[in-house]
Amino acid sequence: MNPLLGKFNTPFETPPFHLIKPEHFVPAVKEAIEEAKGEIEKIKCVEKPDFENTIEALDNCGSTLNIVTGIFFNLNAAETNADIQKLAREISPMVTSHSNDILLDAVLFDKVKAVFQQKEQLQLDEEQRTLLEKTYKSFVRNGANLDEGDKEKLRKIDAELSQLGLKFGENVLEETNKFELVVENEEDLKGLPEGIIEAAAQTAVERGKDGKWVFTLAYPSYVPFMTYADNRALRKEMFMAYNTKANKGDELDNRDIIKDILRLKDSRAKLLGYKQYADFVLEERMAESPHKVLDFLGELLQKSKPKAEQEVGELQDFATQLDGIETLQKWDFAYYSEKLKKEKYEVDDELLKPYFQLEKVVQGVFETAGRLYGLKFKPHQEIPVYHPDVTAYEVTNRAGEHVAVFYADFFPRAGKRNGAWMTSFRGQKRNASGEQRPHVSIVCNFTKPTPTKPSLLTFNEVTTLFHEFGHALHGMLADGRYESLSGTSVYWDFVELPSQIFENWCYEKECLDLFAAHYQTGEKIPEDLIRKIKQAANFHQGYQTVRQISFGLLDMNYHTTDPSTIEDVFAFEQKAMERTELLPPVEGTLMSSSFSHIFQGGYAAGYYSYKWAEVLDADAFELFLEKGIFDKETADSFRVNILSAGGRTHPSELYRRFRGRDPKPDALLKRAGLI
Ligand SMILES: [Zn+2]
């Protein structure tokens, strides 16, 4: 008997990790796909398609497959090994081709379309209408309404795009790996922290350069080097290497690939009846249209640029005084910025860490969720976990009813991916056979305790924990009927609202007092330190804001321009970023040729989302600031209208229900000290 199939005989039907072995996955996935296919066949045989027998039925299809693949891909991210990775190469294509089969099924689409065409007569409620539209659009956006010839064209474009995206990424990676800065003279290491120097010595050993130090363009090497290395010429060398990736006219040059990608995306959008690629993307975003995104970025730029210019001016003076720097260059910014920040705020990790013992911070997070949303977290020993470091909790509400299962997995391991994320083992839904409550997990990479010292978090780790927990609340408090609209299944530029808003609580004394106490003396975190944390967080926010806007503008410009008019990528980028330049441009450097977010990842016409979500979180949190950060009425409204609502209707509508109006950027600008 395969433990992945059938009803799980565990508390709350949680995954039976104690029974699952790698060899169970492929047979389970195969069987679950067969089961899903059977469910689809039933819908295809329906004679009179209606909302229930087609749209709702489709939402319920593949529930076993969702559970099995959920477990598998979560393990592949948090507790993987060579066996699991090998299985992933087998399972991923199986799952992808299954979902493609569904979206390309003409008979199935006919049934969906028949229901969609009766939309007005069906008397659907808000959630049902959203599900119907979302389902219909998922087929149409994949070409279901095209004739055979155009469908074929679309498939070809998609295949080419995926190849070009891969090639783009491979070129960036190869360029990143090709470069190394070998330091032979200890003098040139001045300014760098001990840990970074050790890592560079280690890299040198690995590359057969014992006794020297090797720095690379990988983030953990490049960023500290640019931030701390005193040697200005070497900083320039690193900067130039980093910013000339894949644009040197050799076989790793990405400029033609960029033009091809843009041309294909434009054709794809036009084939589907859109004016341009950005229209296609933004149709399913809160921001709705390129025009609104450009206005949004333009307004933010206008309001943040004066502050950014003032910051650069101040930093220029500081660098002149300190080192006689005549003109501050791009390779100087991070370096002097860090020095000035230290001088101004004197707040560093070592000073803060004793106040943030992991166990206490976790209790603080639970307490915050308790005060706001009435949630209680109780460790549950009988729920199986996939690693001894993982703790499983049962989550209940004020009435003592079961809300969710919550897994917390905090420490790094060999089999765990970098970073921090929220995920789930199953979503929430409610149908004729009852309600399924969610199983949600957060996975982080925090410092592990030792026999003599507990795990003490940096402030950045504290905000990370709050951030991921905010996503978890979105999942745990989900209260919808349809799994594909439930919890975090919302538009991309809306999904970071619950996570980012939750970070705001850890800058507030009233919240910090719940948990930030010295791990040895028990003394509460001093107010003076809290003030410094806030100030340091706002340091150079003008500059940072303009920088983010510049990437957003570059992205949006690429996807709203007729690609046949883009001849010189250098010139195009320069023009798109002209308004946002704060430091002298550097000849020969290019951002576009390594802008993987938009040319390889899924952020094309979506880079603005980072700032968009910040506007939302600051604007929404402002209401809590006005009414009190633990105000029950405000918390109830946020829970009902945002956290529990999932994607049941357009996010702008959900937001208005909470805030009483559309979002305004003022709160963000105020928080960042820009107005
Ligand atoms: Zn997030």
Tab-separated table of C-alpha atoms and ligand atoms in Angstrom, residues 420-422 467-468 471 495-496 499-500 503, ligand 1:
chain	number	residue	atom	x	y	z
A	420	ALA	CA	13.030	31.750	3.578
A	421	TRP	CA	9.586	30.919	2.253
A	422	MET	CA	6.026	30.004	3.107
A	467	HIS	CA	7.189	38.382	6.706
A	468	GLU	CA	6.836	34.645	6.151
A	471	HIS	CA	2.072	34.807	4.261
A	495	VAL	CA	0.259	38.589	-2.628
A	496	GLU	CA	2.937	40.467	-0.661
A	499	SER	CA	3.461	39.423	4.464
A	500	GLN	CA	4.846	42.936	4.216
A	503	GLU	CA	6.676	43.212	9.210
B	1	ZN	ZN	6.988	37.317	0.478
